[in-house]
Short mmCIF file of C-alpha atoms and ligand atoms in Angstrom, two decimals:
data_model
loop_
_atom_site.label_atom_id
_atom_site.label_comp_id
_atom_site.label_asym_id
_atom_site.label_seq_id
_atom_site.Cartn_x
_atom_site.Cartn_y
_atom_site.Cartn_z
CA MET N 166 12.53 42.49 56.82
CA ASN N 167 8.86 41.64 56.97
CA VAL N 168 5.94 41.05 54.64
CA GLU N 169 4.83 44.69 54.59
CA GLU N 170 8.28 45.86 53.62
CA LEU N 171 8.39 43.29 50.87
CA ARG N 172 5.02 44.35 49.43
CA LEU N 173 5.97 47.96 49.56
CA LEU N 174 9.10 47.17 47.60
CA ALA N 175 7.04 45.23 45.07
CA ARG N 176 4.72 48.18 44.52
CA GLU N 177 7.56 50.64 44.29
CA ALA N 178 9.42 48.47 41.75
CA SER N 179 6.41 48.01 39.54
CA SER N 180 5.57 51.70 39.43
CA ARG N 181 9.20 52.54 38.63
CA LEU N 182 9.20 49.98 35.86
CA ASP N 183 6.08 51.60 34.41
CA GLN N 184 8.03 54.80 34.02
CA VAL N 185 10.87 53.20 32.12
CA THR N 186 10.92 54.55 28.53
CA SER N 187 14.32 53.56 27.18
CA HIS N 188 16.71 50.65 27.12
CA GLN N 189 19.06 52.71 29.23
CA SER N 190 16.57 53.38 32.04
CA LEU N 191 15.56 49.72 31.89
CA GLU N 192 19.16 48.74 32.55
CA GLU N 193 19.31 51.24 35.45
CA PHE N 194 16.19 49.64 36.86
CA ARG N 195 17.72 46.17 36.59
CA VAL N 196 20.84 47.28 38.44
CA ALA N 197 18.79 49.01 41.16
CA TYR N 198 16.66 45.96 41.95
CA LEU N 199 18.26 42.80 40.63
CA GLY N 200 21.89 43.82 40.25
CA ARG N 201 24.53 42.52 42.64
CA LYS N 202 23.77 45.27 45.12
CA GLY N 203 20.15 45.70 44.06
CA LYS N 204 17.32 45.97 46.52
CA VAL N 205 15.90 42.54 45.83
CA THR N 206 19.30 40.89 45.82
CA ARG N 207 20.04 42.43 49.22
CA LEU N 208 16.87 40.99 50.66
CA PHE N 209 18.01 37.54 49.53
CA GLU N 210 21.16 38.10 51.59
CA GLU N 211 19.07 39.21 54.54
CA LEU N 212 16.93 36.11 54.25
CA LYS N 213 19.91 33.96 55.25
CA THR N 214 20.03 35.64 58.66
CA LEU N 215 16.41 34.80 59.53
CA SER N 216 15.07 31.88 61.45
CA GLU N 217 13.59 28.89 59.67
CA GLU N 218 9.90 29.86 60.30
CA GLU N 219 10.38 33.45 59.16
CA ARG N 220 12.45 32.48 56.18
CA ARG N 221 9.94 30.10 54.51
CA PRO N 222 7.03 32.46 53.76
CA LEU N 223 9.24 35.48 53.09
CA GLY N 224 11.51 33.43 50.85
CA ARG N 225 8.60 32.29 48.74
CA GLU N 226 7.26 35.80 48.37
CA LEU N 227 10.69 37.22 47.56
CA ASN N 228 11.20 34.59 44.89
CA GLU N 229 7.87 35.43 43.32
CA LEU N 230 8.77 39.09 43.28
CA LYS N 231 12.04 38.33 41.51
CA ILE N 232 10.33 36.19 38.87
CA THR N 233 7.61 38.81 38.31
CA LEU N 234 10.14 41.59 37.89
CA GLU N 235 12.19 39.54 35.43
CA ARG N 236 9.10 38.78 33.34
CA LYS N 237 7.96 42.41 33.33
CA MET N 238 11.44 43.54 32.31
CA GLU N 239 11.37 41.15 29.34
CA GLU N 240 7.98 42.54 28.31
CA LYS N 241 9.27 46.06 28.64
CA LYS N 242 12.30 45.21 26.57
CA SER N 243 10.26 43.89 23.65
CA SER N 244 7.76 46.73 23.80
CA LEU N 245 10.66 49.20 23.72
CA ALA N 246 12.18 47.39 20.73
CA SER N 247 9.00 47.61 18.70
CA SER N 248 7.98 51.10 19.73
CA HIS N 249 8.85 54.36 18.08
CA GLY N 250 12.44 55.54 18.25
CA GLU N 251 13.89 52.17 19.15
CA LYS N 252 13.16 50.29 15.95
CA ASP N 253 15.59 48.11 14.05
CA GLU N 254 17.18 50.40 11.47
CA SER N 255 17.95 47.52 9.09
CA PHE N 256 14.25 46.86 8.55
CA ASP N 257 12.53 49.23 6.15
CA PRO N 258 8.81 48.41 6.00
CA SER N 259 8.33 50.68 2.99
CA LEU N 260 10.44 48.44 0.73
CA PRO N 261 8.53 46.07 -1.57
CA GLY N 262 8.51 42.42 -0.43
CA LEU N 263 10.64 39.66 -1.89
CA ARG N 264 8.75 38.00 -4.70
CA PRO N 265 8.94 34.20 -4.47
CA SER N 266 10.35 32.84 -7.71
CA TYR N 267 8.06 30.18 -9.08
CA GLY N 268 9.44 27.21 -10.92
CA ARG N 269 7.88 25.94 -14.11
CA LEU N 270 7.79 22.75 -16.11
CA HIS N 271 10.48 22.15 -18.69
CA PRO N 272 9.14 22.60 -22.26
CA ILE N 273 9.74 18.89 -22.91
CA THR N 274 7.72 17.92 -19.83
CA GLN N 275 4.96 20.30 -20.93
CA THR N 276 4.90 18.76 -24.42
CA VAL N 277 4.89 15.20 -23.02
CA ARG N 278 2.00 16.00 -20.69
CA GLU N 279 0.01 17.72 -23.40
CA ILE N 280 0.39 14.75 -25.76
CA THR N 281 -0.23 12.02 -23.19
CA GLY N 282 -3.19 14.07 -21.91
CA LEU N 283 -4.77 13.97 -25.39
CA PHE N 284 -4.33 10.20 -25.55
CA GLU N 285 -5.74 9.77 -22.06
CA ARG N 286 -8.91 11.44 -23.30
CA LEU N 287 -9.02 8.76 -26.01
CA GLY N 288 -8.89 6.03 -23.36
CA PHE N 289 -5.13 5.37 -23.41
CA GLU N 290 -3.25 4.72 -20.20
CA VAL N 291 0.17 6.28 -19.52
CA VAL N 292 2.87 3.77 -18.57
CA GLU N 293 6.62 3.98 -18.15
CA GLY N 294 9.47 1.53 -18.52
CA PRO N 295 13.15 1.40 -17.56
CA GLU N 296 15.81 3.36 -19.45
CA VAL N 297 18.38 0.62 -18.91
CA GLU N 298 17.06 -2.34 -20.88
CA THR N 299 17.88 -5.85 -21.96
CA GLU N 300 18.84 -6.63 -25.56
CA PHE N 301 15.72 -8.76 -25.65
CA HIS N 302 13.37 -5.82 -25.00
CA ASN N 303 15.28 -3.33 -27.12
CA PHE N 304 15.86 -5.62 -30.12
CA THR N 305 14.97 -9.29 -30.17
CA ALA N 306 11.36 -9.05 -29.01
CA LEU N 307 10.84 -6.17 -31.45
CA ASN N 308 11.80 -8.46 -34.29
CA ILE N 309 15.29 -7.07 -34.74
CA PRO N 310 17.47 -10.23 -34.77
CA LEU N 311 20.95 -10.35 -33.22
CA ASP N 312 22.77 -10.16 -36.54
CA HIS N 313 20.56 -7.48 -38.05
CA PRO N 314 22.60 -4.54 -39.37
CA SER N 315 20.09 -1.99 -38.04
CA ARG N 316 21.25 -2.81 -34.50
CA ASP N 317 24.39 -0.79 -35.20
CA ALA N 318 22.44 2.46 -35.48
CA PHE N 319 21.01 1.75 -32.03
CA ALA N 320 24.12 0.41 -30.31
CA THR N 321 24.11 2.71 -27.31
CA PHE N 322 25.99 2.26 -24.06
CA TYR N 323 26.24 -1.35 -22.95
CA THR N 324 26.93 -2.56 -19.44
CA LYS N 325 29.72 -5.05 -18.90
CA GLU N 326 28.92 -8.53 -20.12
CA GLU N 327 28.56 -11.06 -17.38
CA GLU N 328 28.19 -14.79 -17.57
CA ASN N 329 24.65 -16.16 -17.62
CA ARG N 330 23.19 -12.72 -18.03
CA GLU N 331 22.10 -10.76 -21.03
CA PRO N 332 23.93 -7.49 -21.44
CA TYR N 333 22.01 -4.35 -20.57
CA LEU N 334 22.04 -1.20 -22.66
CA LEU N 335 20.46 2.24 -22.65
CA ARG N 336 17.25 1.83 -24.62
CA SER N 337 17.27 3.38 -28.06
CA GLN N 338 13.48 3.53 -28.38
CA THR N 339 10.41 3.51 -26.16
CA SER N 340 9.04 0.57 -28.19
CA THR N 341 10.59 -1.53 -25.40
CA VAL N 342 7.63 -0.56 -23.20
CA GLN N 343 5.23 -2.29 -25.62
CA ILE N 344 7.05 -5.53 -24.88
CA ARG N 345 7.13 -4.99 -21.12
CA VAL N 346 3.40 -4.27 -20.96
CA MET N 347 2.41 -7.19 -23.20
CA GLN N 348 4.58 -9.59 -21.16
CA LYS N 349 2.69 -8.61 -18.04
CA ARG N 350 -0.88 -8.16 -19.25
CA LYS N 351 -3.47 -9.62 -21.55
CA PRO N 352 -5.32 -7.63 -24.23
CA PRO N 353 -7.23 -5.37 -24.64
CA LEU N 354 -4.48 -2.78 -24.21
CA ARG N 355 -4.37 0.91 -24.94
CA ILE N 356 -1.18 2.53 -23.69
CA VAL N 357 1.11 5.47 -24.34
CA ALA N 358 4.66 5.36 -22.97
CA PRO N 359 6.70 8.55 -22.73
CA GLY N 360 10.38 8.51 -21.84
CA ARG N 361 14.03 9.14 -22.60
CA VAL N 362 15.89 7.25 -25.27
CA TYR N 363 19.56 7.16 -26.27
CA ARG N 364 21.37 6.99 -29.61
CA PRO N 365 25.01 6.81 -30.65
CA ASP N 366 24.47 9.94 -32.77
CA GLN N 367 26.76 12.84 -33.49
CA VAL N 368 25.22 15.86 -31.75
CA ASP N 369 24.09 18.71 -33.99
CA ALA N 370 21.16 21.14 -34.19
CA SER N 371 18.65 18.33 -34.77
CA HIS N 372 20.36 15.25 -33.27
CA SER N 373 21.23 14.34 -29.74
CA PHE N 374 22.56 11.31 -27.91
CA MET N 375 19.49 11.60 -25.67
CA PHE N 376 15.95 12.66 -26.48
CA HIS N 377 12.35 11.77 -25.65
CA GLN N 378 9.82 9.61 -27.41
CA ILE N 379 6.21 8.69 -26.87
CA GLU N 380 5.21 5.21 -27.88
CA GLY N 381 1.62 4.14 -28.44
CA LEU N 382 0.14 0.66 -28.55
CA MET N 383 -3.36 -0.65 -28.94
CA VAL N 384 -4.11 -4.38 -28.93
CA ASP N 385 -7.49 -6.08 -29.09
CA ASP N 386 -9.04 -9.12 -30.78
CA ARG N 387 -9.57 -6.93 -33.80
CA THR N 388 -8.06 -3.56 -34.65
CA THR N 389 -7.89 -1.99 -38.07
CA PHE N 390 -5.50 0.28 -39.89
CA SER N 391 -8.32 2.78 -40.31
CA GLU N 392 -8.64 3.00 -36.51
CA LEU N 393 -4.93 3.79 -36.35
CA LYS N 394 -5.45 6.48 -38.97
CA GLY N 395 -8.50 7.88 -37.20
CA ILE N 396 -6.79 8.05 -33.82
CA LEU N 397 -3.66 9.70 -35.20
CA GLN N 398 -5.70 12.17 -37.21
CA LEU N 399 -7.76 13.12 -34.17
CA PHE N 400 -4.63 13.45 -32.06
CA LEU N 401 -2.71 15.57 -34.59
CA ARG N 402 -5.67 17.88 -35.18
CA LYS N 403 -6.05 18.45 -31.45
CA LEU N 404 -2.34 19.12 -31.13
CA LEU N 405 -1.72 21.22 -34.24
CA GLY N 406 -5.10 22.64 -35.20
CA PRO N 407 -8.33 21.47 -36.84
CA ASP N 408 -7.10 22.07 -40.40
CA THR N 409 -4.13 19.73 -40.09
CA LYS N 410 -3.88 17.28 -42.98
CA ILE N 411 -2.07 14.00 -42.57
CA ARG N 412 -0.60 11.49 -45.00
CA PHE N 413 0.76 7.99 -44.57
CA ARG N 414 3.88 7.02 -46.53
CA PRO N 415 4.83 3.34 -46.76
CA HIS N 416 7.96 2.61 -44.75
CA PHE N 417 9.74 -0.23 -42.99
CA PHE N 418 9.90 -0.90 -39.26
CA PRO N 419 10.83 -4.39 -38.02
CA PHE N 420 8.06 -4.44 -35.39
CA THR N 421 5.15 -3.39 -37.59
CA GLU N 422 3.79 -4.76 -40.85
CA PRO N 423 2.59 -2.87 -42.79
CA SER N 424 4.43 0.22 -41.57
CA ALA N 425 4.15 3.88 -42.44
CA GLU N 426 5.66 7.20 -41.73
CA VAL N 427 3.08 9.81 -40.90
CA ASP N 428 3.46 13.36 -42.21
CA VAL N 429 1.44 16.49 -41.50
CA ASN N 430 1.13 19.42 -43.86
CA CYS N 431 3.68 22.02 -42.83
CA PHE N 432 1.95 24.29 -40.35
CA LEU N 433 4.81 26.78 -40.51
CA CYS N 434 4.28 27.75 -44.14
CA GLN N 435 0.71 26.45 -44.58
CA ALA N 436 2.20 23.78 -46.87
CA LYS N 437 3.53 26.37 -49.32
CA GLY N 438 7.09 25.14 -48.85
CA CYS N 439 9.65 26.63 -46.44
CA SER N 440 13.15 25.89 -45.18
CA VAL N 441 11.85 23.78 -42.29
CA CYS N 442 9.85 21.40 -44.51
CA GLY N 443 12.52 21.60 -47.20
CA GLY N 444 10.09 23.13 -49.70
CA LYS N 445 8.01 19.94 -49.63
CA GLY N 446 5.05 21.29 -47.67
CA TRP N 447 5.04 18.16 -45.42
CA LEU N 448 6.66 17.42 -42.07
CA GLU N 449 7.48 13.88 -40.99
CA LEU N 450 6.20 13.39 -37.43
CA LEU N 451 5.55 9.74 -36.57
CA GLY N 452 6.30 6.14 -37.30
CA ALA N 453 3.38 3.73 -37.14
CA GLY N 454 1.97 0.43 -38.29
CA SER N 455 0.16 -2.80 -37.46
CA VAL N 456 1.99 -4.87 -34.87
CA ASP N 457 4.03 -7.59 -36.58
CA PRO N 458 2.82 -11.12 -35.69
CA ALA N 459 6.45 -11.98 -34.83
CA VAL N 460 6.28 -9.47 -31.97
CA PHE N 461 3.11 -11.06 -30.58
CA GLU N 462 4.84 -14.43 -30.66
CA GLN N 463 7.75 -13.06 -28.62
CA VAL N 464 5.42 -12.03 -25.80
CA GLY N 465 3.29 -15.16 -25.88
CA TYR N 466 0.22 -13.70 -27.61
CA ASP N 467 -1.46 -15.76 -30.31
CA PRO N 468 -1.13 -13.69 -33.52
CA LYS N 469 -4.20 -15.42 -34.94
CA ARG N 470 -6.36 -14.14 -32.12
CA VAL N 471 -5.09 -10.62 -31.52
CA GLN N 472 -4.39 -7.59 -33.63
CA GLY N 473 -2.81 -4.29 -32.79
CA PHE N 474 -1.20 -1.13 -33.96
CA ALA N 475 1.66 0.94 -32.66
CA PHE N 476 3.18 4.31 -33.23
CA GLY N 477 6.12 6.33 -32.02
CA LEU N 478 7.00 10.01 -32.08
CA GLY N 479 9.88 12.24 -31.06
CA VAL N 480 8.96 14.81 -28.43
CA GLU N 481 11.81 17.28 -29.08
CA ARG N 482 10.98 17.45 -32.76
CA ILE N 483 7.34 18.31 -32.06
CA ALA N 484 8.27 20.92 -29.43
CA MET N 485 10.83 22.46 -31.80
CA LEU N 486 8.36 22.70 -34.66
CA ARG N 487 5.57 24.13 -32.54
CA HIS N 488 7.66 26.74 -30.77
CA GLY N 489 10.11 27.52 -33.56
CA ILE N 490 13.10 26.28 -31.53
CA PRO N 491 16.08 26.11 -33.90
CA ASP N 492 18.43 23.82 -31.97
CA ILE N 493 17.75 20.63 -29.97
CA ARG N 494 20.69 21.40 -27.66
CA MET N 495 18.79 24.34 -26.18
CA PHE N 496 16.60 21.91 -24.20
CA CYS N 497 19.58 20.74 -22.16
CA GLU N 498 21.55 23.92 -21.63
CA ASN N 499 19.62 25.11 -18.58
CA ASP N 500 19.64 28.67 -19.91
CA LEU N 501 16.88 30.45 -18.02
CA ARG N 502 16.45 33.01 -20.81
CA PHE N 503 15.32 30.09 -22.95
CA LEU N 504 13.37 28.15 -20.31
CA ARG N 505 11.43 31.17 -19.02
CA GLN N 506 9.74 31.54 -22.40
CA PHE N 507 7.60 28.46 -21.82
N1 DAH T 53 10.74 2.96 -32.50
C1 DAH T 53 10.75 3.81 -33.67
C2 DAH T 53 11.96 4.70 -33.65
O1 DAH T 53 12.59 4.81 -32.63
C3 DAH T 53 9.48 4.64 -33.71
C4 DAH T 53 8.32 3.80 -34.05
C5 DAH T 53 7.97 3.56 -35.37
C6 DAH T 53 7.58 3.20 -33.06
C7 DAH T 53 6.89 2.79 -35.69
C8 DAH T 53 6.49 2.40 -33.38
C9 DAH T 53 6.17 2.20 -34.71
O2 DAH T 53 5.75 1.80 -32.45
O3 DAH T 53 5.09 1.43 -35.02
O4 DAH T 53 12.28 5.29 -34.64
#
């Protein structure tokens, strides 16, 4: 064996490889050159019989030839696979592609974002608080004393009582976030706090053991009830339409004084009276009022120097009224036929 022979073989192999047009002839080529008795393999055997000086340069060249042939065979193999007649039968390029399925926001999340977005435009900041709360934040600081009978309606799930520690419970209202924010910051404050709340309620079409509320709070050295009215009117008209009428009905909440329930004229029947508004023409949507001085005292504010108002609304109720959803349980069933409509 000498260099000329080797180069001749290289040329011969590469022109034969050029003529390969099928996987079968490629395999024949491999056997003929690189197989156990192939021409290149044989030369490797022959190499062993040569002297040291002859072996070095020929060995290097032979190795290069082997590597080149292996690379070219790989290239041939992939070009055969992608060329006509050899294509993968399981791939049909004429089929339509797979459409990615997009997720979407849950109708409750959409409603929360829409409402908090409206308040953000009025200068309110969105804050959140914990769902597992102390009795102090859920009751005492909100002017609901330990022995007050209204605690029963809000007695949710309590954690085990431990010595030297207040029991925790699932919060029954987002009013707890008012307390948390006021404990941490000084007025002026303008916040809205969306979140989940829990109640020991029997589940039916309009009640659930878990639902969402949005709490609002504004505190400054001076706020007025007419500002509360103006803000809620602006908000409800943005949410429900420019013709929305609102009315305040006197009510009682422990943490506000005076307190009111806020109704809007029934937008389902244009206030003519329907089954949803019970023929009254009005829908009850919010609770609101001026922050009770007792609450300010609980968080270390001086009730003589600050004033504020607060309000709270139920998100499910608003979403149900706006979209005509008949049953609150539908929000939690994960039925895509329902969820895809939003
Ligand atoms: N926390 C009340 C509830 O769960 C809602 C509410 C009413 C919040 C009046 C307020 C308010 O801030 O002023 O029913």
